[in-house]
Structure formats: structure tokens, C-alpha cells
Short mmCIF file of C-alpha atoms in Angstrom, two decimals:
data_model
loop_
_atom_site.label_atom_id
_atom_site.label_comp_id
_atom_site.label_asym_id
_atom_site.label_seq_id
_atom_site.Cartn_x
_atom_site.Cartn_y
_atom_site.Cartn_z
CA MET A 132 120.46 162.81 123.12
CA ASN A 133 120.55 159.43 121.43
CA PRO A 134 117.95 158.59 118.72
CA ALA A 135 115.92 156.33 121.01
CA SER A 136 115.58 159.02 123.69
CA HIS A 137 114.73 161.62 121.04
CA ALA A 138 111.94 159.42 119.62
CA PHE A 139 110.56 158.82 123.12
CA TRP A 140 110.57 162.56 123.85
CA ARG A 141 108.71 163.33 120.61
CA TRP A 142 106.09 160.69 121.48
CA ARG A 143 105.57 162.21 124.96
CA THR A 144 105.18 165.73 123.57
CA LEU A 145 102.46 164.91 121.05
CA GLU A 146 99.25 166.79 121.82
CA GLN A 147 96.99 163.67 121.79
CA PRO A 148 99.17 160.55 121.86
CA PHE A 149 97.24 157.37 121.15
CA ASN A 150 93.89 158.75 122.26
CA PHE A 151 91.84 155.49 122.24
CA PRO A 152 88.42 155.82 123.89
CA LEU A 153 87.79 153.12 126.48
CA PRO A 154 84.33 151.47 126.40
CA ASP A 155 82.00 151.67 129.34
CA ILE A 156 81.94 148.29 131.04
CA GLU A 157 79.33 146.95 133.43
CA TRP A 158 81.58 144.60 135.37
CA MET A 159 78.71 142.88 137.14
CA THR A 160 77.43 141.75 133.75
CA LEU A 161 80.75 140.07 133.02
CA MET A 162 81.20 138.72 136.54
CA PRO A 163 79.87 135.14 135.97
CA MET A 164 82.24 134.59 133.04
CA ILE A 165 85.12 136.20 134.89
CA ILE A 166 84.51 133.97 137.92
CA VAL A 167 84.46 130.76 135.84
CA ALA A 168 87.57 131.73 133.85
CA CYS A 169 89.50 132.80 136.97
CA THR A 170 88.41 129.64 138.77
CA GLY A 171 90.04 127.68 135.95
CA ILE A 172 93.29 129.60 136.47
CA LEU A 173 93.13 129.08 140.23
CA ALA A 174 92.35 125.37 139.77
CA LEU A 175 95.41 125.05 137.53
CA ILE A 176 97.60 126.67 140.21
CA VAL A 177 96.16 124.33 142.84
CA GLU A 178 96.78 121.38 140.51
CA MET A 179 100.44 122.30 140.25
CA ALA A 180 100.82 122.30 144.04
CA ARG A 181 98.65 119.26 144.80
CA PRO A 182 99.96 115.89 145.94
CA LYS A 183 100.37 113.44 143.09
CA LYS A 184 97.06 111.95 141.88
CA SER A 185 95.08 113.78 144.54
CA ASN A 186 92.50 116.09 143.00
CA GLU A 187 90.32 116.84 146.02
CA TRP A 188 91.43 120.47 146.30
CA VAL A 189 91.12 121.01 142.54
CA VAL A 190 87.58 119.61 142.61
CA ALA A 191 86.68 121.72 145.65
CA THR A 192 88.04 124.86 143.98
CA SER A 193 86.02 124.15 140.83
CA ILE A 194 82.80 123.52 142.76
CA VAL A 195 83.16 126.72 144.83
CA GLY A 196 83.90 128.81 141.74
CA LEU A 197 80.91 127.40 139.83
CA ALA A 198 78.67 127.97 142.86
CA LEU A 199 79.76 131.63 143.03
CA ALA A 200 79.15 132.03 139.28
CA GLY A 201 75.68 130.52 139.73
CA LEU A 202 74.87 133.00 142.51
CA ALA A 203 76.01 135.90 140.30
CA LEU A 204 73.78 134.65 137.49
CA PHE A 205 70.72 134.31 139.71
CA LYS A 206 71.22 137.94 140.77
CA GLN A 207 71.02 138.93 137.09
CA LEU A 208 67.59 137.38 136.60
CA GLY A 209 64.95 140.00 135.91
CA MET A 210 67.46 142.78 135.14
CA GLU A 211 66.75 145.15 132.28
CA PRO A 212 68.48 144.11 129.02
CA LEU A 213 71.70 145.98 128.35
CA GLN A 214 74.84 145.81 126.25
CA THR A 215 78.27 146.50 127.65
CA ALA A 216 81.99 146.36 126.84
CA GLY A 217 81.50 148.29 123.60
CA GLU A 218 78.39 146.26 122.72
CA MET A 219 80.48 143.08 122.81
CA VAL A 220 78.48 141.52 125.66
CA VAL A 221 74.71 141.50 126.06
CA LEU A 222 72.73 140.87 129.21
CA ASP A 223 69.17 139.67 128.69
CA GLY A 224 66.95 136.86 129.89
CA PHE A 225 68.13 134.45 127.21
CA ALA A 226 71.83 134.98 127.98
CA THR A 227 71.30 134.58 131.72
CA THR A 228 69.24 131.40 131.49
CA MET A 229 71.63 129.77 129.00
CA GLN A 230 74.56 130.52 131.29
CA ILE A 231 72.68 129.06 134.26
CA VAL A 232 72.17 125.82 132.32
CA LEU A 233 75.88 125.78 131.43
CA VAL A 234 77.07 126.35 134.99
CA LEU A 235 74.71 123.69 136.36
CA GLY A 236 75.80 121.17 133.75
CA THR A 237 79.47 121.82 134.43
CA LEU A 238 78.93 121.53 138.18
CA LEU A 239 77.22 118.15 137.81
CA THR A 240 80.02 116.94 135.53
CA VAL A 241 82.66 117.96 138.06
CA ILE A 242 80.89 116.14 140.90
CA PHE A 243 81.09 112.67 139.32
CA SER A 244 84.35 113.10 137.37
CA ASP A 245 86.91 112.49 140.11
CA SER A 246 85.89 108.91 140.87
CA TYR A 247 85.53 108.09 137.18
CA LEU A 248 88.95 109.49 136.26
CA ARG A 249 90.52 107.47 139.07
CA ALA A 250 88.81 104.29 137.87
CA LYS A 251 90.06 104.97 134.34
CA ARG A 252 93.53 105.72 135.70
CA ILE A 253 93.59 109.11 133.99
CA ALA A 254 93.22 111.28 137.10
CA PHE A 255 94.84 114.30 135.45
CA GLY A 256 94.10 117.44 137.45
CA GLU A 257 94.26 119.64 134.35
CA PHE A 258 90.89 118.23 133.30
CA TYR A 259 89.09 120.66 135.61
CA PRO A 260 90.68 123.91 134.35
CA LEU A 261 90.06 122.78 130.77
CA LEU A 262 86.42 122.04 131.61
CA LEU A 263 85.98 125.47 133.21
CA TRP A 264 87.57 127.29 130.28
CA SER A 265 85.42 125.35 127.84
CA THR A 266 82.38 126.45 129.85
CA THR A 267 83.61 130.05 129.66
CA GLY A 268 83.69 129.80 125.87
CA ALA A 269 80.12 128.52 125.76
CA MET A 270 79.04 131.33 128.11
CA MET A 271 80.63 133.85 125.76
CA MET A 272 78.64 132.44 122.85
CA ALA A 273 75.39 132.79 124.79
CA SER A 274 75.96 136.34 125.97
CA THR A 275 76.93 138.24 122.86
CA LYS A 276 75.50 139.62 119.64
CA ASN A 277 78.94 140.21 118.16
CA LEU A 278 80.06 137.70 115.55
CA LEU A 279 83.71 138.01 116.51
CA MET A 280 82.86 137.18 120.12
CA ILE A 281 80.79 134.19 118.96
CA PHE A 282 83.78 132.88 117.02
CA LEU A 283 86.14 133.53 119.92
CA GLY A 284 83.81 131.74 122.33
CA LEU A 285 83.52 128.80 119.93
CA GLU A 286 87.28 128.44 119.74
CA VAL A 287 87.75 128.66 123.52
CA LEU A 288 85.03 126.02 123.90
CA SER A 289 86.41 123.75 121.19
CA VAL A 290 90.16 123.85 121.87
CA SER A 291 89.63 122.71 125.46
CA LEU A 292 87.31 119.92 124.27
CA TYR A 293 89.89 118.72 121.73
CA VAL A 294 92.36 118.16 124.56
CA MET A 295 89.82 116.58 126.94
CA ALA A 296 88.58 114.16 124.26
CA GLY A 297 92.07 112.64 124.02
CA MET A 298 92.79 112.41 127.76
CA SER A 299 92.70 108.61 127.80
CA ARG A 300 96.04 108.40 126.07
CA GLN A 301 96.48 104.67 126.56
CA GLU A 302 93.40 103.99 124.42
CA GLU A 303 93.65 104.21 120.66
CA LYS A 304 89.97 105.08 120.27
CA SER A 305 90.36 108.10 122.56
CA GLU A 306 93.26 109.47 120.52
CA GLU A 307 91.30 108.77 117.33
CA SER A 308 88.25 110.62 118.62
CA ALA A 309 90.34 113.65 119.62
CA LEU A 310 92.05 113.80 116.21
CA LYS A 311 88.77 113.37 114.34
CA TYR A 312 87.07 116.02 116.46
CA PHE A 313 89.97 118.43 115.98
CA LEU A 314 90.23 118.07 112.20
CA LEU A 315 86.49 118.29 111.53
CA GLY A 316 86.02 121.01 114.14
CA ALA A 317 88.76 123.17 112.61
CA PHE A 318 87.20 122.67 109.18
CA ALA A 319 83.76 123.72 110.50
CA SER A 320 85.26 126.75 112.25
CA GLY A 321 86.66 127.84 108.89
CA PHE A 322 83.16 127.84 107.42
CA LEU A 323 81.90 129.95 110.33
CA LEU A 324 84.75 132.44 109.95
CA TYR A 325 84.23 132.77 106.20
CA GLY A 326 80.53 133.40 106.82
CA ILE A 327 81.39 136.13 109.33
CA ALA A 328 83.72 137.69 106.74
CA PHE A 329 80.88 137.86 104.19
CA VAL A 330 78.58 139.49 106.75
CA TYR A 331 81.25 142.05 107.60
CA GLY A 332 81.79 142.76 103.92
CA ALA A 333 78.07 143.37 103.43
CA THR A 334 77.41 145.48 106.52
CA GLY A 335 80.77 146.89 107.61
CA SER A 336 80.00 145.67 111.12
CA LEU A 337 80.38 142.50 113.18
CA HIS A 338 77.32 143.24 115.30
CA LEU A 339 74.24 141.15 114.60
CA ASP A 340 71.95 144.18 114.92
CA SER A 341 73.45 145.54 111.69
CA ILE A 342 72.11 142.58 109.68
CA PRO A 343 68.36 143.41 109.74
CA LEU A 344 69.15 147.05 108.93
CA ALA A 345 71.11 145.97 105.86
CA LEU A 346 68.41 143.52 104.80
CA LEU A 347 65.73 146.18 105.04
CA LYS A 348 67.55 148.34 102.49
CA GLY A 349 66.93 145.59 99.95
CA ASP A 350 70.13 146.05 97.93
CA PRO A 351 70.47 142.81 95.89
CA THR A 352 74.25 142.58 96.30
CA THR A 353 74.07 143.15 100.05
CA VAL A 354 71.25 140.65 100.47
CA GLY A 355 73.15 138.08 98.42
CA LEU A 356 76.28 138.48 100.53
CA LEU A 357 74.31 138.23 103.76
CA VAL A 358 72.41 135.11 102.70
CA PHE A 359 75.59 133.42 101.48
CA GLY A 360 77.31 134.38 104.73
CA LEU A 361 74.42 132.90 106.69
CA GLY A 362 74.77 129.62 104.80
CA LEU A 363 78.45 129.38 105.70
CA MET A 364 77.82 130.25 109.35
CA LEU A 365 75.09 127.64 109.56
CA VAL A 366 77.54 124.96 108.44
CA GLY A 367 79.83 125.77 111.38
CA LEU A 368 77.03 125.99 113.93
CA CYS A 369 75.24 122.89 112.64
CA PHE A 370 78.47 120.92 113.07
CA LYS A 371 78.80 121.98 116.69
CA ALA A 372 75.09 121.26 117.37
CA SER A 373 75.26 117.84 115.61
CA PHE A 374 72.60 118.50 112.97
CA ALA A 375 72.48 116.08 110.05
CA PRO A 376 74.29 115.90 107.69
CA PHE A 377 77.03 117.50 109.83
CA HIS A 378 76.75 114.90 112.58
CA GLN A 379 79.20 112.23 111.41
CA TRP A 380 81.73 112.99 114.14
CA THR A 381 79.26 112.69 117.01
CA PRO A 382 78.91 108.92 117.67
CA ASP A 383 82.61 108.18 117.12
CA VAL A 384 83.82 111.02 119.34
CA TYR A 385 81.22 110.26 122.03
CA GLN A 386 82.32 106.61 122.09
CA GLY A 387 86.06 107.29 122.18
CA ALA A 388 86.19 110.22 124.59
CA PRO A 389 86.13 109.65 128.38
CA THR A 390 82.54 109.37 129.58
CA ASN A 391 82.64 112.54 131.70
CA VAL A 392 83.94 114.48 128.70
CA THR A 393 81.19 112.98 126.55
CA SER A 394 78.56 114.13 129.06
CA PHE A 395 79.82 117.71 128.76
CA MET A 396 80.00 117.48 124.96
CA ALA A 397 76.37 116.34 124.85
CA THR A 398 75.20 119.20 127.06
CA GLY A 399 77.49 122.20 127.51
CA SER A 400 78.88 122.20 123.99
CA LYS A 401 75.39 121.98 122.52
CA VAL A 402 74.01 124.76 124.73
CA GLY A 403 76.69 127.13 123.41
CA ALA A 404 75.96 126.14 119.81
CA PHE A 405 72.19 126.51 120.22
CA ALA A 406 72.60 129.89 121.90
CA ALA A 407 74.74 131.18 119.02
CA LEU A 408 72.31 129.73 116.47
CA TRP A 409 69.42 131.46 118.26
CA ARG A 410 71.22 134.83 118.08
CA VAL A 411 72.10 134.45 114.40
CA LEU A 412 68.62 133.35 113.29
CA GLU A 413 67.05 136.13 115.35
CA ALA A 414 69.14 138.64 113.39
CA TYR A 415 68.01 137.04 110.10
CA GLN A 416 64.35 136.98 111.14
CA ILE A 417 63.14 139.17 108.26
CA ALA A 418 64.93 136.89 105.77
CA SER A 419 63.37 133.70 107.15
CA ASN A 420 62.01 132.79 103.73
CA TYR A 421 65.59 131.94 102.73
CA TRP A 422 66.53 129.67 105.62
CA MET A 423 63.27 128.29 107.04
CA PRO A 424 62.77 125.68 104.26
CA VAL A 425 66.41 124.57 104.52
CA LEU A 426 66.35 124.18 108.30
CA THR A 427 62.99 122.39 108.10
CA VAL A 428 64.63 119.71 105.96
CA VAL A 429 67.65 119.64 108.31
CA ALA A 430 65.37 119.18 111.35
CA VAL A 431 63.43 116.31 109.74
CA ILE A 432 66.58 114.49 108.61
CA THR A 433 68.24 115.03 111.99
CA MET A 434 65.35 113.55 113.96
CA PHE A 435 64.89 110.52 111.71
CA TRP A 436 68.59 109.81 111.28
CA GLY A 437 69.39 110.04 114.99
CA ASN A 438 66.57 107.74 116.05
CA LEU A 439 66.69 105.18 113.25
CA VAL A 440 70.45 104.62 113.37
CA ALA A 441 70.35 104.41 117.18
CA LEU A 442 68.16 101.30 116.83
CA ARG A 443 71.11 99.37 115.36
CA GLN A 444 73.70 100.27 118.01
CA ASN A 445 75.02 97.93 120.71
CA ASP A 446 77.25 100.46 122.48
CA VAL A 447 75.58 102.62 125.14
CA LYS A 448 77.68 105.71 124.39
CA ARG A 449 76.96 105.44 120.66
CA VAL A 450 73.25 105.08 121.43
CA LEU A 451 73.38 108.22 123.56
CA GLY A 452 75.38 109.89 120.80
CA TYR A 453 72.70 109.23 118.19
CA SER A 454 70.09 110.12 120.80
CA SER A 455 71.76 113.52 121.19
CA ILE A 456 71.49 114.01 117.42
CA ALA A 457 67.75 113.33 117.60
CA HIS A 458 67.34 115.71 120.55
CA ALA A 459 69.23 118.36 118.60
CA GLY A 460 66.50 118.03 115.99
CA TYR A 461 63.82 118.48 118.67
CA ILE A 462 65.47 121.66 119.94
CA LEU A 463 65.78 122.95 116.37
CA VAL A 464 62.01 122.55 116.06
CA ALA A 465 61.61 124.79 119.13
CA ILE A 466 63.96 127.41 117.68
CA MET A 467 62.15 127.41 114.34
CA SER A 468 58.77 127.69 116.07
CA HIS A 469 59.98 130.88 117.73
CA ALA A 470 61.36 132.15 114.42
CA ALA A 471 58.02 131.50 112.70
CA ASP A 472 55.99 133.32 115.38
CA PRO A 473 58.22 135.33 117.73
CA GLN A 474 55.25 137.26 119.13
CA HIS A 475 53.63 134.20 120.70
CA VAL A 476 56.51 131.73 121.13
CA SER A 477 59.26 132.82 123.54
CA TYR A 478 62.62 131.32 124.40
CA THR A 479 61.28 129.60 127.52
CA THR A 480 60.57 126.33 125.69
CA VAL A 481 64.17 126.12 124.48
CA THR A 482 65.43 126.97 127.96
CA TYR A 483 63.21 124.39 129.61
CA TYR A 484 64.11 121.61 127.19
CA LEU A 485 67.85 122.31 127.40
CA LEU A 486 67.64 122.28 131.20
CA SER A 487 65.70 119.01 131.15
CA TYR A 488 68.04 117.47 128.58
CA MET A 489 71.04 118.49 130.67
CA PHE A 490 69.72 116.73 133.78
CA MET A 491 68.72 113.46 132.11
CA THR A 492 71.79 113.20 129.86
CA ILE A 493 74.42 113.94 132.50
CA GLY A 494 72.60 111.59 134.88
CA ALA A 495 72.63 108.79 132.30
CA PHE A 496 76.34 109.25 131.54
CA ALA A 497 77.14 109.32 135.26
CA ILE A 498 75.52 105.87 135.62
CA VAL A 499 77.36 104.56 132.55
CA SER A 500 80.66 105.72 134.08
CA LEU A 501 80.23 103.08 136.83
CA ALA A 502 81.41 100.44 134.35
CA ALA A 503 84.94 101.91 134.53
CA LYS A 504 87.45 100.18 136.80
CA ASN A 505 91.10 99.13 136.72
CA GLY A 506 91.72 101.37 133.73
CA LYS A 507 89.07 99.69 131.60
CA GLU A 508 85.54 100.66 130.70
CA GLY A 509 82.68 98.65 129.27
CA THR A 510 80.04 100.52 127.33
CA ARG A 511 78.04 97.67 125.79
CA PHE A 512 74.49 97.05 126.94
CA GLU A 513 75.46 93.79 128.62
CA ASP A 514 78.10 95.63 130.66
CA LEU A 515 75.23 97.21 132.60
CA ASN A 516 73.72 93.84 133.52
CA GLY A 517 73.38 93.33 137.24
CA LEU A 518 73.46 97.03 138.10
CA TRP A 519 70.23 96.69 140.07
CA LYS A 520 71.97 94.21 142.41
CA ARG A 521 75.11 96.27 143.02
CA SER A 522 73.44 99.65 143.25
CA PRO A 523 69.62 99.68 143.25
CA LEU A 524 69.53 103.47 143.52
CA ALA A 525 71.74 103.88 140.45
CA ALA A 526 69.57 101.44 138.48
CA GLY A 527 66.43 103.28 139.57
CA ALA A 528 67.97 106.61 138.59
CA LEU A 529 68.86 105.26 135.15
CA ILE A 530 65.25 104.16 134.65
CA VAL A 531 64.06 107.67 135.58
CA PHE A 532 66.46 109.22 133.07
CA VAL A 533 65.41 106.78 130.36
CA ALA A 534 61.75 107.55 131.05
CA SER A 535 62.49 111.25 130.69
CA LEU A 536 64.43 110.71 127.46
CA ILE A 537 61.46 108.79 126.07
CA GLY A 538 59.03 111.45 127.28
CA ILE A 539 56.97 109.53 129.84
CA PRO A 540 55.00 111.64 132.33
CA PRO A 541 55.51 113.01 134.93
CA THR A 542 59.15 113.59 133.93
CA SER A 543 60.47 116.85 132.52
CA GLY A 544 61.21 115.11 129.20
CA PHE A 545 57.50 114.64 128.63
CA PHE A 546 56.66 118.26 129.34
CA GLY A 547 59.59 119.50 127.27
CA LYS A 548 58.45 117.56 124.20
CA TYR A 549 54.87 118.61 124.82
CA PHE A 550 55.83 122.30 124.90
CA ILE A 551 57.84 121.97 121.69
CA PHE A 552 54.93 120.14 120.04
CA ALA A 553 52.47 122.83 121.19
CA ASP A 554 54.73 125.66 120.02
CA ALA A 555 55.16 124.00 116.62
CA LEU A 556 51.39 123.78 116.18
CA LYS A 557 50.92 127.35 117.44
CA SER A 558 53.40 128.66 114.88
CA HIS A 559 51.85 126.53 112.08
CA GLN A 560 54.86 124.19 111.81
CA THR A 561 52.58 121.16 111.54
CA LEU A 562 55.04 119.00 109.60
CA LEU A 563 57.70 119.41 112.27
CA ALA A 564 55.19 118.65 115.04
CA VAL A 565 54.14 115.40 113.35
CA VAL A 566 57.74 114.33 112.70
CA LEU A 567 58.62 115.04 116.33
CA ALA A 568 55.74 112.86 117.54
CA ILE A 569 56.69 109.98 115.20
CA ASN A 570 60.34 110.09 116.26
CA SER A 571 59.43 110.13 119.93
CA ILE A 572 57.65 106.82 119.36
CA ILE A 573 60.61 105.37 117.42
CA SER A 574 63.01 106.24 120.23
CA ILE A 575 61.11 104.06 122.72
CA ALA A 576 62.74 100.90 121.29
CA TYR A 577 66.37 101.73 122.05
CA TYR A 578 65.68 103.63 125.27
CA LEU A 579 63.82 100.61 126.67
CA LYS A 580 66.79 98.45 125.68
CA LEU A 581 69.01 100.74 127.74
CA GLY A 582 66.71 100.68 130.77
CA LEU A 583 66.23 96.91 130.68
CA ALA A 584 69.98 96.29 130.52
CA ALA A 585 70.35 97.56 134.09
CA VAL A 586 67.74 95.17 135.53
CA VAL A 587 68.90 92.01 133.75
CA ASN A 588 70.84 89.51 135.87
CA ASP A 589 74.46 88.88 134.97
CA GLU A 590 75.14 85.14 134.91
CA GLU A 591 78.80 85.63 134.09
CA VAL A 592 80.20 88.81 135.55
CA PRO A 593 82.27 90.62 132.90
CA SER A 594 85.47 92.45 133.85
CA THR A 595 83.71 95.73 133.18
CA ALA A 596 80.57 95.00 135.18
CA PRO A 597 79.37 98.17 136.93
CA VAL A 598 80.68 98.59 140.44
CA LYS A 599 78.78 99.87 143.44
CA ALA A 600 78.01 103.54 142.98
CA ASN A 601 80.39 105.91 144.75
CA GLY A 602 79.56 109.21 146.45
CA GLY A 603 80.17 111.40 143.38
CA VAL A 604 77.98 109.34 141.07
CA MET A 605 75.26 109.00 143.70
CA ALA A 606 75.26 112.76 144.35
CA THR A 607 75.05 113.48 140.62
CA SER A 608 72.29 110.90 140.12
CA ILE A 609 70.21 112.23 142.99
CA LEU A 610 70.61 115.85 141.89
CA CYS A 611 69.71 114.93 138.29
CA MET A 612 66.65 112.96 139.45
CA ILE A 613 65.53 115.93 141.55
CA GLY A 614 66.03 118.11 138.48
CA VAL A 615 64.16 115.81 136.09
CA LEU A 616 61.17 115.48 138.42
CA GLY A 617 61.38 118.89 140.10
CA ILE A 618 61.22 121.06 137.00
CA ALA A 619 58.29 118.96 135.80
CA PHE A 620 56.20 119.61 138.91
CA PHE A 621 57.30 123.23 139.36
CA TYR A 622 57.35 124.36 135.75
CA ALA A 623 55.31 127.56 136.24
CA PRO A 624 57.30 129.09 139.13
CA LEU A 625 60.56 128.02 137.49
CA MET A 626 59.72 129.75 134.22
CA ASN A 627 58.49 132.84 136.05
CA GLN A 628 61.87 132.96 137.76
CA LEU A 629 63.92 132.33 134.61
CA ASP A 630 61.75 134.51 132.37
CA PRO A 631 60.05 137.15 134.57
CA PRO A 632 57.23 139.12 132.90
CA PRO A 633 58.25 142.53 131.53
CA MET A 634 57.45 145.61 133.61
CA ASN A 635 56.89 149.20 132.73
CA GLY A 636 58.69 152.08 134.38
CA SER A 637 56.39 152.05 137.40
CA GLY A 638 57.12 148.40 138.15
CA VAL A 639 53.73 147.12 136.92
CA VAL A 640 53.57 143.96 134.82
CA THR A 641 52.63 144.85 131.26
CA SER A 642 49.80 143.24 129.34
CA ALA A 643 52.24 141.79 126.85
CA ALA A 644 53.66 139.43 129.45
CA ARG A 645 53.44 135.84 128.39
#
């Protein structure tokens, strides 16, 4: 018997060779993420076999996969919270609603992307698998309480975005935005990973539920490690969410990246970051005296900086970039209101505002994408002049989205800001409520400038004047308008569906239901 055969025989005859226990897995809990990830693989296979520069089958595959993932998520609404896959994945109302927002946002992005990519002459079919995998990463961040899974989800989300940001290879600004996003993103990921290492060193666990247990023991060394770890993790998450002063990449990357990629960055990427931030701050709830003052300052600076600097911009994508910074501050106010009074302020306000923000932002970027043709794209305000002549419906849709971004009733943007304002007052965050109101007034100036640009006549038609809206953009605009107005009029039934009241064992709604 040769040595290799002898070693193999000894391994086979061991009493308990490699006895690793396998975790119990609820596959239906993982099904939405599995569907989106596998759809990306299938779309890549279809892209390899497609005719040159013909993405219809890739788009159809992506839409069907996202629709199936959405159906799986809606079936999870109202299910009892549970953890599966060795406590690596959590199923609760917050995870389900965040994933629904992500899938909807990705679906809307896919619908208007094909015509835009053709107009830009970058109709690369690999865009769709990358978009789906990036969505999978954000879904992972929303549906876990494990720090390692949060980091893994962040990297899956980010790596795909780095590639998509530089898709317009013939444009120097696109390559610059991808490189800037990659370098700063990798640096921020390092902060997050170092913070996770400190938490693991203090608790011996990567699960967020171990943090409050360690804090309750009150050991000074442990508390110090956990607070320092939190500070490092916040740097990484604040970068991804575009909080000041970690926002410097946002306007440049938004301007340089293709418009459909920018729309996903402004929505899907932020949803993943906010979901992870929510999980982390929830674990540090009993240590809120350490981080509440810091994040209060961050929220105030973020709102003022985003709105004030946006007033000086002449590029539509940069304006929407700074606008997204300001809206990140608004959402941070909602998160902090919950942290200050978790008994009376639920996650529904954050869910509602993210859903509203997704509709109005993707809709606005879809309209801006009409200025792309013959490989060029104009993103100045004057490039939108004459839109009302070429496509009255697109111009009307843009006005609806601008009204919602401002917060004019009866749009969902108004109700979203109102709910955040009310929650801030309810949780005694008066300063944040006042700052939110002031910044909402400031934002009117540049949002009106954006809306008026579409209804101004164009005496001399520029080469990048918006063309007549195509089917993809029109479908996206109509769906986003329905979303912006629909969730405003049907807020109560929508929230009852997304956040059903808790029930006791007999199926009776408890008195603690909000």
C-alpha cells in the first residue's frame, strides 16, 4: 500500500471524521436572495448567448427574476420573526420591507436602462447581472444581525457598483468616478472591518445580540472596546450612506457614473447602508448616550451641507447628488427618533420614507436620462429645456417628482417628511425637527429650478436636448408617479400590510400594536 492510500485508509477508519454540525436552514427565508442572485447568473448566461448589442432577453430575464423575488417577499409579510442558517440570516418585518424596497428599486432601474444604455452607446449586457448581484448584497445587509454577513453584503454591493460606475469607458469622468468610488470605498470598508474586529475582541462573537449583553456587564475595558468599535463601524456606514463629512465622493461619482447607475446608487445602495446602520444602532441602544450626540451633529451638518451646496450647482446630477445627501440626513433623523423612543416610534417611518424616496428619485433620474443620445449626455439645467414640447408626460412626471422631493401635498414626500417631523417631536428630538423643517424650505430653491427647466422653451436646440420619451422611460415614470401618489393616499393600508400588528398565540391582535 503506497503512503497516499494508507493515509486515505486511516482517514476513513477514524471514529468521527470531520464531524461538523450543519445548521438548520429555513430555505424559504433565503429564497428572495437566492432568486435574485441566481437570476444574475442566468442573465449572464443569456448575455453570453445573445445577439450582439441585443439585450431584450437579458432584460426580460432580470424582470422575471425580480418579480419572482418580489412575490416571495410578499409571502413573508406577517411571518413570525426567526433566525436561520446558524443565526446568520434574520427574518422580521424590517428585513422584509427593506428587501421589498430594494427589489422594487432595482426593477424600476432595469425597466428604463436598456434605452438609456443604447443612447449612450454602452449597451453592455453585463450591466444587468452586476445590478442584480449588487442588489443581493444590499439584501444581505438588510436581513442579518451578523457583522460578518453585513461586511460580506457591503462588499458584494460595492464591488458591483465600482464596475458599473465606470461602464462609460469612453468618458474620462466616468473612469474618474469609478476610481474615486473604489479607492474611497475600499478605505471606508477598512474602517468597518476594523470596527468589527474590535467588537469581536470585546464579545467573542460576531452576532449583534452579543453587544447589549456585553454592555450590560459594565466592564470598562469591554465597554471601551465596543464604543471604539462602534465609532469605526460608523465611519464605514456613514460613507456608504453619504453622511457629512463622509460625503465628498457623492456628487462627483453621481455626475460621472451613467445615469441609470446613479439612480441605483442613490436608492439601492443607500437602503442597504441604512438597514445595516439600523441594525447596529439597535444593538447599541443601551449605550445611546455615547453616539446620540455625535449622530445629532452629523445629521444637522448633513442636512445643511446637502441643501446649501446644492443651491450653487448647475448640473442636474450634482444637484440630485447633494439632494441625496440632504435626504440621508432626513432619514437619519427618523432612525435617531426610533433610537430615542423605540417603544413609540417604529420602523414604519423609515420604511415609508425610503419607499417614497425610491420612487421620486428613480423617476427623476429616468427623466434626466432622456438627454442621452448619440453617445452623449447633457446634464445641465438648460439641457432639459423644451422637454414639455417633446414629451409633455415626461415633463409632467418630473414636476410631480420635484413636488414630492420638496414635500408638497398630496405627494408621498410631504407625508414622509411629516411623519419624520412628528416622530422627532414625539421622541423629544426638537432640534432635529426644527433643522429638518428649515432645510425643507431651503431645498425649494433648487428643486424649483429643476422643475422650471423642463417647461422653459429652447430657442437654440442643444445637441443634448431631451428626446421624446421611449417606452422604458415612460413605463418607469408612470410607475413612479403611481407610487409617489398612491402611497400618499393609501398610507394606512400600505403600512398595515408592510408592518402588520403583532398577534398572540390565538391569532388576536395584541394591545401593543401600533
